[in-house]
Short mmCIF file of C-alpha atoms and ligand atoms in Angstrom, two decimals:
data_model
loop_
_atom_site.label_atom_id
_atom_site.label_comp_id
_atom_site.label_asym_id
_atom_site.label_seq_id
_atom_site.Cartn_x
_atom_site.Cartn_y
_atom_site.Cartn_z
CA UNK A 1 0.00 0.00 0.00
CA UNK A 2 1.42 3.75 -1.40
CA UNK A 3 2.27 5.33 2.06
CA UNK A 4 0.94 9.10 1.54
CA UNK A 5 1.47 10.26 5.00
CA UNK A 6 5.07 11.76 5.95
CA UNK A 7 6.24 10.12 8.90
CA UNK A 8 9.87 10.96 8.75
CA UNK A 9 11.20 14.68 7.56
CA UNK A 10 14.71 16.29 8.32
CA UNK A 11 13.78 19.40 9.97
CA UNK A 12 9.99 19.10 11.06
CA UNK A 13 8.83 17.51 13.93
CA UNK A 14 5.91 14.58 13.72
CA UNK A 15 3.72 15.22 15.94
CA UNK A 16 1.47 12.27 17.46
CA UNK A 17 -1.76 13.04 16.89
CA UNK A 18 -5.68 11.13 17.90
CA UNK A 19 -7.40 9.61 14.53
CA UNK A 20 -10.70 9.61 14.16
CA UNK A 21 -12.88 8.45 11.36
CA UNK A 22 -14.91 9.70 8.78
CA UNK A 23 -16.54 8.57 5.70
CA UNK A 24 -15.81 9.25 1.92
CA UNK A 25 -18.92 8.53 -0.43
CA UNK A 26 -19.66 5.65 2.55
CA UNK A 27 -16.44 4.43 3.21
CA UNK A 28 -14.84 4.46 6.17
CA UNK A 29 -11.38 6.42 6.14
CA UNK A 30 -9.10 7.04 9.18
CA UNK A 31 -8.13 11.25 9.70
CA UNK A 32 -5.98 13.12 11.94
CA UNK A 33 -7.62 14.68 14.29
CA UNK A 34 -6.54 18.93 13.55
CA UNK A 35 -6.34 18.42 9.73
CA UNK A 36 -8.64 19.67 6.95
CA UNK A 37 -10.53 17.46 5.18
CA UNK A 38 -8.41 18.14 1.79
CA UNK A 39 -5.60 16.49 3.67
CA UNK A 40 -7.47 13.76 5.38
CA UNK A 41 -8.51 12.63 1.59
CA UNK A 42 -4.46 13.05 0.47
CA UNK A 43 -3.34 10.84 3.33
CA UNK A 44 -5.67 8.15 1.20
CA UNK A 45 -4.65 9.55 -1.99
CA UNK A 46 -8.06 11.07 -3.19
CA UNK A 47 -6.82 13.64 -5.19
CA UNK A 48 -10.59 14.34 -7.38
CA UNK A 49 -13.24 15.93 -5.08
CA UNK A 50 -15.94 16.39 -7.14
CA UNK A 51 -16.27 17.40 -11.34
CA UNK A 52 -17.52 21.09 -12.61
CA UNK A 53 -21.02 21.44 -13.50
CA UNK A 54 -20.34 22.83 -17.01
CA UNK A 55 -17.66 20.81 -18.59
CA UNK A 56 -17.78 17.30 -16.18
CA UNK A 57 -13.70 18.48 -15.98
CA UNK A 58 -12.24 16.86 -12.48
CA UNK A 59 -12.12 19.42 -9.54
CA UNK A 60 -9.35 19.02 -6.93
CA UNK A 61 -7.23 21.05 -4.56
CA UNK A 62 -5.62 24.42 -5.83
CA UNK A 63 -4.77 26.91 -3.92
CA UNK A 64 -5.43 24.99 -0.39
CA UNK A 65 -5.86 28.56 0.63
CA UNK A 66 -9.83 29.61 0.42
CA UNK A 67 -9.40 31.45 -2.42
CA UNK A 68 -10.23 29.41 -5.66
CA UNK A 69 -13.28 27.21 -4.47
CA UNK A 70 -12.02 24.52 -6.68
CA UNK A 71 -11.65 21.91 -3.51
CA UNK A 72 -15.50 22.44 -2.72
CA UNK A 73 -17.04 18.84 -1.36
CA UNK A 74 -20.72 17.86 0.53
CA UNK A 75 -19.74 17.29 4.50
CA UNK A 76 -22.92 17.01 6.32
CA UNK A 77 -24.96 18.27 3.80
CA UNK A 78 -23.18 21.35 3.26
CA UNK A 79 -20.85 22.85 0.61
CA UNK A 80 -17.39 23.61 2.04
CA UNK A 81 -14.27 24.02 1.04
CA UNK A 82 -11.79 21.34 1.69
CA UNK A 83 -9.03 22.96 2.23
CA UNK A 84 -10.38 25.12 5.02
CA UNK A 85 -12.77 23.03 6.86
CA UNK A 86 -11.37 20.50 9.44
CA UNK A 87 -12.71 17.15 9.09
CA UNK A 88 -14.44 16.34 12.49
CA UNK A 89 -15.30 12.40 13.54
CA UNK A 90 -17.80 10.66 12.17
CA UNK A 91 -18.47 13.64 9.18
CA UNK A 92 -19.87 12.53 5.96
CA UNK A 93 -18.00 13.60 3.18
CA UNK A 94 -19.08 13.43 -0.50
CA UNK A 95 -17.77 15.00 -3.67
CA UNK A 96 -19.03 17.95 -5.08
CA UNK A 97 -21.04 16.64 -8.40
CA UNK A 98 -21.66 19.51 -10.54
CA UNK A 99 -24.31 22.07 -8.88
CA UNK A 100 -25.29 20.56 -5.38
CA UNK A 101 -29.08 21.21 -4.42
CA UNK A 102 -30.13 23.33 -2.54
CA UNK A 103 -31.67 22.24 0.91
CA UNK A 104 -35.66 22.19 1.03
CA UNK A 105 -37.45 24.72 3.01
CA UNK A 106 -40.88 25.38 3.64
CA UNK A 107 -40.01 28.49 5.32
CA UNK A 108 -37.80 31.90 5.33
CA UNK A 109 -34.98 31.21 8.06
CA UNK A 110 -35.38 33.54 11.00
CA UNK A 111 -32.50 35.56 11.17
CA UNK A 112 -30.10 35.61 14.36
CA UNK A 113 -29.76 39.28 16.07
CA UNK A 114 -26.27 40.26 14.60
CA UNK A 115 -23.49 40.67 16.82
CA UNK A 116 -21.80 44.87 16.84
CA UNK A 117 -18.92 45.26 17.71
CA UNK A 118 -16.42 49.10 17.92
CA UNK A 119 -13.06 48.41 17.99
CA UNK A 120 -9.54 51.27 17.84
CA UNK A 121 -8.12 48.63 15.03
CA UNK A 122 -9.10 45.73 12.92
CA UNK A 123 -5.83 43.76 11.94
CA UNK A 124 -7.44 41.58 8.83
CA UNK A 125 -4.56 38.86 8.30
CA UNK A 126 -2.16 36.84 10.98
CA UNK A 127 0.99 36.90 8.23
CA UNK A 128 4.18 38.31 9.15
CA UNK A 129 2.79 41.34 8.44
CA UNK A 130 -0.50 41.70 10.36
CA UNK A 131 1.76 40.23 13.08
CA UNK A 132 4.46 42.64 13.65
CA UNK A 133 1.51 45.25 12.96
CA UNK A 134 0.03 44.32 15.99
CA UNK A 135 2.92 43.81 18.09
CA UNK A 136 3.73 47.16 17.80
CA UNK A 137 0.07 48.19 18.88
CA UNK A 138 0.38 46.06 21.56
CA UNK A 139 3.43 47.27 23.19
CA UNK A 140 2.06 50.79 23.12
CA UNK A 141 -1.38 49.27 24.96
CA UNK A 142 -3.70 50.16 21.72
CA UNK A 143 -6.80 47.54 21.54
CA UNK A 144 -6.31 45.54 18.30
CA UNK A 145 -8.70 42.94 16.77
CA UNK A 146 -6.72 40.76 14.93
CA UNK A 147 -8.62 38.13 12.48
CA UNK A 148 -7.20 35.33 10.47
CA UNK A 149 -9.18 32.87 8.22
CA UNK A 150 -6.69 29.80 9.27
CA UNK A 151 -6.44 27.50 12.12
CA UNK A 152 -2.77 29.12 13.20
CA UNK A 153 -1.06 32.21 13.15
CA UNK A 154 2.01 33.05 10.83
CA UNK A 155 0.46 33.12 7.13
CA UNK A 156 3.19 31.77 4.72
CA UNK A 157 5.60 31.42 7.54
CA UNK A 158 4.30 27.91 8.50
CA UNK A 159 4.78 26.49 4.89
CA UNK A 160 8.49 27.31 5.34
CA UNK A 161 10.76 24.81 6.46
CA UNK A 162 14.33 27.16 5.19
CA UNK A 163 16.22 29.08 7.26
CA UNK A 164 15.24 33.48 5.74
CA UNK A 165 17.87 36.23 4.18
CA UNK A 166 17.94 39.36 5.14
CA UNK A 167 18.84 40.97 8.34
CA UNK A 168 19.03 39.00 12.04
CA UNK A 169 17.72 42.26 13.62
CA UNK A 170 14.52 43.36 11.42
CA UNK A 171 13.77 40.10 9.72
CA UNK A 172 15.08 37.07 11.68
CA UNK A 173 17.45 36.06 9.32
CA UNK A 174 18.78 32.15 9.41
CA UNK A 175 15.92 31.70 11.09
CA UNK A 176 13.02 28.96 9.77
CA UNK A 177 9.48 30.36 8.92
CA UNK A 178 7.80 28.04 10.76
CA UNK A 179 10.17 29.18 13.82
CA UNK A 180 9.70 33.16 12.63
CA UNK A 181 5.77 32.11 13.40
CA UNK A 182 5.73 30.55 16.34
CA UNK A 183 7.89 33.39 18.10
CA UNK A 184 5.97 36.18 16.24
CA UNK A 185 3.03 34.65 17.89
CA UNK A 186 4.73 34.08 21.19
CA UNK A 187 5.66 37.78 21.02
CA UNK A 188 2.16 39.30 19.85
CA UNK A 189 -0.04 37.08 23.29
CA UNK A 190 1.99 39.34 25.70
CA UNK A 191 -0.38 41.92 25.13
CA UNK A 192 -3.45 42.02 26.71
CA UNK A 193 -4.78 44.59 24.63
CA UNK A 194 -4.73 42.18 21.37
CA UNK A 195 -7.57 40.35 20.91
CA UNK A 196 -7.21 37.48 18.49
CA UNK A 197 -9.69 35.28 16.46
CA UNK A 198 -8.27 32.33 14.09
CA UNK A 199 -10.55 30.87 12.00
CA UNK A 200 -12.59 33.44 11.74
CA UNK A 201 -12.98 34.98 7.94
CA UNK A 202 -13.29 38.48 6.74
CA UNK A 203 -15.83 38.64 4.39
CA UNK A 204 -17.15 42.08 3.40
CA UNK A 205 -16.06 45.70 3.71
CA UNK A 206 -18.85 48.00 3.67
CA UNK A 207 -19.20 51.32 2.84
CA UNK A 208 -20.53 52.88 6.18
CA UNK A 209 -17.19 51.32 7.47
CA UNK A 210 -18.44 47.89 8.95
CA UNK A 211 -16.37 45.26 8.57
CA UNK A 212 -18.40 41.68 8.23
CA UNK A 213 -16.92 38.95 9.56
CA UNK A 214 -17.40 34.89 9.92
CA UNK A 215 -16.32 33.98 13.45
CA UNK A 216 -15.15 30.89 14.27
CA UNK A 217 -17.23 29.56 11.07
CA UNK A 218 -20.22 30.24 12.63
CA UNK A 219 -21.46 33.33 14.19
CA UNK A 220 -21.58 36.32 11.50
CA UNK A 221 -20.54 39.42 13.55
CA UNK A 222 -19.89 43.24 12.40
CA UNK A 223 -16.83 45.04 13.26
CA UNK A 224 -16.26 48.93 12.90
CA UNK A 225 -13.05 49.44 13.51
CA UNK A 226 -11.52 53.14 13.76
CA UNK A 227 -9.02 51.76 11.80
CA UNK A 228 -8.44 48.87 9.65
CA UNK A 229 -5.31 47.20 8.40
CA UNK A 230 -5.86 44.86 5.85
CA UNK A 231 -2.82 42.36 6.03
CA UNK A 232 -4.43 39.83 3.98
CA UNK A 233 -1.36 38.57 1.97
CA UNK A 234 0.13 37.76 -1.40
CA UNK A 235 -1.29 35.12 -3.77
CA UNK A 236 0.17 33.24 -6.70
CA UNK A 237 -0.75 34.88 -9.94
CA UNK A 238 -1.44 31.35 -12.23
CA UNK A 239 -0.41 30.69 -15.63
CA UNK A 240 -2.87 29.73 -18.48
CA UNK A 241 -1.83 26.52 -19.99
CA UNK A 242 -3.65 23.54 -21.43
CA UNK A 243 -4.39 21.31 -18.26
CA UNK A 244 -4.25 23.79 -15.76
CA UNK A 245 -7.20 22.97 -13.60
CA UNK A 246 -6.25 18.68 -13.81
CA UNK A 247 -6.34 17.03 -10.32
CA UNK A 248 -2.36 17.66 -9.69
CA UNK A 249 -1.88 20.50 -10.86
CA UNK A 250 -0.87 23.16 -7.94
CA UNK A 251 0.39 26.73 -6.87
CA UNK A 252 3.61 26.75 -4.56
CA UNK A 253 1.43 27.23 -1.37
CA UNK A 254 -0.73 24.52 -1.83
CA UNK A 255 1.92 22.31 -2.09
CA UNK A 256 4.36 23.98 1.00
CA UNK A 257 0.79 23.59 2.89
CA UNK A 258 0.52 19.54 1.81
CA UNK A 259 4.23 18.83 2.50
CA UNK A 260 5.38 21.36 5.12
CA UNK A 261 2.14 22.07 7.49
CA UNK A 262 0.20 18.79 7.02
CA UNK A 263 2.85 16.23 6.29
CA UNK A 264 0.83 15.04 3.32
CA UNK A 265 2.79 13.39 0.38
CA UNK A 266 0.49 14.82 -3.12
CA UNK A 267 2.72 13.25 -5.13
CA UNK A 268 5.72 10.91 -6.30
CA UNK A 269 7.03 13.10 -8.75
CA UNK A 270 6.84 17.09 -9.22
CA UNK A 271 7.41 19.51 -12.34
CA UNK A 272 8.37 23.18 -11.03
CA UNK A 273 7.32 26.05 -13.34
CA UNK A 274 9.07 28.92 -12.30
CA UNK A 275 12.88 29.39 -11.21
CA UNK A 276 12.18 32.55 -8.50
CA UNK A 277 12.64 32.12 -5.00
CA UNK A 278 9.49 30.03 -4.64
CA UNK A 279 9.21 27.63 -7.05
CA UNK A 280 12.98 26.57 -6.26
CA UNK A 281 12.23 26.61 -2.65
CA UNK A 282 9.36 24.33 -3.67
CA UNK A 283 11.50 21.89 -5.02
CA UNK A 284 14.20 21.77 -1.65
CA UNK A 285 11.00 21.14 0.39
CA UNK A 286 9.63 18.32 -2.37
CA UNK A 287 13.27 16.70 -1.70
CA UNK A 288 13.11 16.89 1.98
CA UNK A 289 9.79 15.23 2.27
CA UNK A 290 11.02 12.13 -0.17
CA UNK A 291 9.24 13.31 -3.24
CA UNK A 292 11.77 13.19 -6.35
CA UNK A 293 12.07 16.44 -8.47
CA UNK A 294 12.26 15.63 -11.91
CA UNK A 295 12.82 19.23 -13.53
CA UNK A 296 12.01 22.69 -13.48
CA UNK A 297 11.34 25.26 -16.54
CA UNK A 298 12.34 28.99 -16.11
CA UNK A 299 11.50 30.70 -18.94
CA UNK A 300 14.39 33.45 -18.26
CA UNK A 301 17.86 32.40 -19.39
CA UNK A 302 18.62 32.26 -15.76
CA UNK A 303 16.62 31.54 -12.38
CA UNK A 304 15.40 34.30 -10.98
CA UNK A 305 15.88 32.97 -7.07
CA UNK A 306 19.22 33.22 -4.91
CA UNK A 307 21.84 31.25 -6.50
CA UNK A 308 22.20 29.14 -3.02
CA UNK A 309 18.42 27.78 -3.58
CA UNK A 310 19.38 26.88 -7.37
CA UNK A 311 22.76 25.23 -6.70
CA UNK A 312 21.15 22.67 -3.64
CA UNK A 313 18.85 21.86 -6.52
CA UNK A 314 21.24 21.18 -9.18
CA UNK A 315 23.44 19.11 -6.60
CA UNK A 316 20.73 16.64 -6.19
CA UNK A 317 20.19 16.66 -9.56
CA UNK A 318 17.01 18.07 -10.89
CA UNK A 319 17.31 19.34 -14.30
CA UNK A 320 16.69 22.87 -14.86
CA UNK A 321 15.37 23.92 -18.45
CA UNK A 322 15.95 27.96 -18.35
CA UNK A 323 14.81 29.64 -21.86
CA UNK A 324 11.65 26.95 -21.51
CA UNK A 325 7.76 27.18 -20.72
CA UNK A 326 5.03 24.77 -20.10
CA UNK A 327 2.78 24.21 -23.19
CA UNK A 328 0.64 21.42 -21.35
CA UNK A 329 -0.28 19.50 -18.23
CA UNK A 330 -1.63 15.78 -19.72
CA UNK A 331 -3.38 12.91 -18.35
CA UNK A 332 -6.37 11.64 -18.26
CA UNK A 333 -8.44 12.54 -14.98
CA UNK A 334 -5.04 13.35 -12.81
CA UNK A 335 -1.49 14.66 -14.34
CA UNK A 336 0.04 12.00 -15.94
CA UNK A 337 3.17 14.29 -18.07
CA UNK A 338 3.89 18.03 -19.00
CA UNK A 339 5.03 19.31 -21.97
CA UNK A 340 7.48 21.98 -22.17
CA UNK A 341 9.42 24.07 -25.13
CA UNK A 342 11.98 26.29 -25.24
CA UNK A 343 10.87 29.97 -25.75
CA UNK A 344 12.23 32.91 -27.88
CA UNK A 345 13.89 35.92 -26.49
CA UNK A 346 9.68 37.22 -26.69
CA UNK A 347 9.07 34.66 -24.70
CA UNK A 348 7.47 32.80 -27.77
CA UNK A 349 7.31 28.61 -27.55
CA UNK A 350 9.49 27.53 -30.30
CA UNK A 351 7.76 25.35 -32.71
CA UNK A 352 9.92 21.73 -33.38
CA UNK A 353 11.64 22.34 -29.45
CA UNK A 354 8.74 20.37 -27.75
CA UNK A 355 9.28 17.48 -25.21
CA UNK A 356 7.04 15.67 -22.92
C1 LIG B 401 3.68 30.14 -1.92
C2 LIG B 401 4.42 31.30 -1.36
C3 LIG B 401 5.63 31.08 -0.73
C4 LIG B 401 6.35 32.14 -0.20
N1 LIG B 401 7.56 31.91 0.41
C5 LIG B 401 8.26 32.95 0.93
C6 LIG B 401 9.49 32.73 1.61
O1 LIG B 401 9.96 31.62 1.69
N2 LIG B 401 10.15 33.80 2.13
C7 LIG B 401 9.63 35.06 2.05
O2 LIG B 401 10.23 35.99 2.57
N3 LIG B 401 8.47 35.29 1.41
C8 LIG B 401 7.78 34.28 0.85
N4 LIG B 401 6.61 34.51 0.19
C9 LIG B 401 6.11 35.85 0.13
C10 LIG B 401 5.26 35.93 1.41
O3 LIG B 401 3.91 35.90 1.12
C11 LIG B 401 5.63 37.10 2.31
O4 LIG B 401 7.01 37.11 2.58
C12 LIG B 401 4.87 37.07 3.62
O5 LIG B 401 4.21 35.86 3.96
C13 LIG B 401 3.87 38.16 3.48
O6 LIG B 401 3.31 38.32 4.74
P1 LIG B 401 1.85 38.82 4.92
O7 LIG B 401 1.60 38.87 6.40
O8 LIG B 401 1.66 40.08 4.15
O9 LIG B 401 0.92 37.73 4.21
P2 LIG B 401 0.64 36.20 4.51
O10 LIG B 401 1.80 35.53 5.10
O11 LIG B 401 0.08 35.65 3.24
O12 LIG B 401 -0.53 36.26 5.62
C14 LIG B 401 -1.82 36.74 5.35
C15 LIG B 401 -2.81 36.07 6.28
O13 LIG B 401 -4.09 36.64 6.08
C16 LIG B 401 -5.07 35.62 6.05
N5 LIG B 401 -6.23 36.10 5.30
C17 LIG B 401 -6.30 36.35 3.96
N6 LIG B 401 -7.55 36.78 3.63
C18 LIG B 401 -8.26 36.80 4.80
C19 LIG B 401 -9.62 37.14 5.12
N7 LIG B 401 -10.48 37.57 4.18
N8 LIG B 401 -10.02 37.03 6.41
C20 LIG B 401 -9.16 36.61 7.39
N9 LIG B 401 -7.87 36.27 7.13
C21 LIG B 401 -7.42 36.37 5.86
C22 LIG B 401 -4.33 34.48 5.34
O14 LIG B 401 -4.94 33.22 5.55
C23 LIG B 401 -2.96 34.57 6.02
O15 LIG B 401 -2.91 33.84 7.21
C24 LIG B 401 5.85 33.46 -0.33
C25 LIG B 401 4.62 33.66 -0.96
C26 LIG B 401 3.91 32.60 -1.47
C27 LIG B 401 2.58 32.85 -2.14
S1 LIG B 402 -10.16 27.13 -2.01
FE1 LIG B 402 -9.49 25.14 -1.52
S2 LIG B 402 -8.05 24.69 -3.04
FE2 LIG B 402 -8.54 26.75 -3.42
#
């Protein structure tokens, strides 16, 4: 049986954790308890969670971030997203088949007396950023509301398993990410005056100034803050290629999040696109939880990332095709091959350089 689980890694921890069980279209299926239900279905290797209503084309995990909908599955009867919902014992999950129906009623919902709420500052994000944000609120004794749609604090920090450039005094340098997190966070629940809610999502700005947001995934509450920070992070812009959207097929962070945060193995083999700092950083954290690299394309005539990142790479021996671009992601149902070609100096795919 394909172990999928990563019980051994150089520089992270396994934690023991409880399992539970829950059920996937009726069968039984053991989970951790803590993880999302995207990652409970990796640790089986369920990769397809459901197929789009227009074209039938398998749906799967993207962006494990909340932000592309594309890992939406049935748990308990309702439409969630995988990659943000943890799966709880005994759930029943079932993939998202085209449209799902709506639930029967026979009559209007009564509506729940909405929560107000006035608050000096409204910290939207638990990054780096929002982090050290309210810090320095906190040492000065301002009350800060600080909101974060995930289960822990830190943002991209706890997808990073590398020791960070840069400077030891203002940004922690040779430090790991995950570490940068956990002390940012350490730091930041000195201060009384923060107030902190994880899992909690914000969903709407409006224009008399309220700020609506999900708490805890449950109670809808609205903040007006005198001022707001929004600290809500970077995302990966995506590049349009035939394929794309193929079970397999991921950004960086989705990946970092499967190997680095919940010790899931997505895959045997990766393809990189993109020589910067992240996509060659993806490929050093694909090595260190035992999945084999087996090229990357940078369609510069040189990687764009630190030369350190690119050389570890090269040492363990992962091809690197610079002056190259994907043309396709293939398989049928999951990806199965890419094919790449080299490019002009327009960036153009040059017809007769293709190779699978
Ligand atoms: C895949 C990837 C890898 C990266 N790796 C590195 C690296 O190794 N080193 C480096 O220096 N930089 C890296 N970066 C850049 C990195 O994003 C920044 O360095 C840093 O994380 C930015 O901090 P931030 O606090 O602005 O955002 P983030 O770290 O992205 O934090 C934003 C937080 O806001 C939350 N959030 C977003 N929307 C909402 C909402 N509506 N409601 C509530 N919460 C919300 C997010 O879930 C997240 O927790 C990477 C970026 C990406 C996309
Ligand atoms: S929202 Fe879950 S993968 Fe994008």
């Amino acid at each position: 049986m394909t172990e999928y689980r990563i019980r051994q890694h150089p520089i992270l921890p396994i934690p023991e954790r409880d399992e539970i069980e829950f059920s996937w279209q009726g069968q039984k299926l053991s989970a951790l308890k803590g993880e999302t239900i995207a990652s409970a279905l990796f640790a089986h290797g369920i990769h397809v969670f459901g197929h789009h209503p227009r074209d039938h084309s398998p749906q799967g995990l993207f962006c494990a971030n909340g932000q592309c909908s594309q890992c939406m599955v049935i748990a308990n009867g309702k439409p969630l997203k995988a990659c943000m919902e943890l799966v709880e014992a005994d759930m029943q999950v079932a993939p998202m088949e085209g449209l799902p129906d709506l639930p029967k009623i026979d009559r209007v919902p009564e509506m729940n007396k909405i929560r107000e709420l006035e608050v000096p500052v409204l910290i939207i994000g638990g990054g780096p950023s929002g982090l050290s944000a309210a810090i320095e609120l906190g040492k000065r004794d301002v009350k800060v509301l600080l909101v974060d749609d995930k289960h822990r604090l830190g943002g991209k920090l706890v997808l990073q398993t590398h020791r960070f450039f840069g400077s030891t005094n203002a940004v922690y340098a040779g430090t790991r990410g995950i570490d940068i997190a956990t002390r940012l966070e350490a730091d930041l629940r000195q201060y009384p005056s923060v107030e902190i809610w994880t899992q909690s999502t914000c969903l709407a700005v409006f224009s008399d100034q309220r700020v609506g947001i999900l708490k805890d995934g449950e109670e809808y509450v609205l903040v007006k803050p005198q001022v707001l920070l929004v600290a809500s992070g970077a995302r990966e812009k995506f590049l349009a290629f035939k394929g794309n959207t193929l079970p397999g097929v991921f950004g960086a962070g989705a990946f970092q999040t499967l190997v680095n945060r919940d010790l899931v193995r997505p895959a045997e083999k990766l393809f990189i696109v993109g020589g910067g700092n992240v996509g060659l950083i993806a490929g050093y954290h694909a090595l260190q939880a035992g999945i084999g690299v087996v090229g990357l394309a940078e369609a510069l005539p040189e990687c764009g990332g630190y030369k350190v990142h690119k050389d570890k790479l090269t040492r363990m021996g992962v091809p690197i095709y610079t002056s190259h671009t994907i043309l396709s992601a293939n398989g049928d149902g999951k990806v199965e091959s890419v094919t790449i070609a080299r490019v002009d100096a327009n960036f153009k795919p040059i017809p007769g350089t293709e190779q699978s």
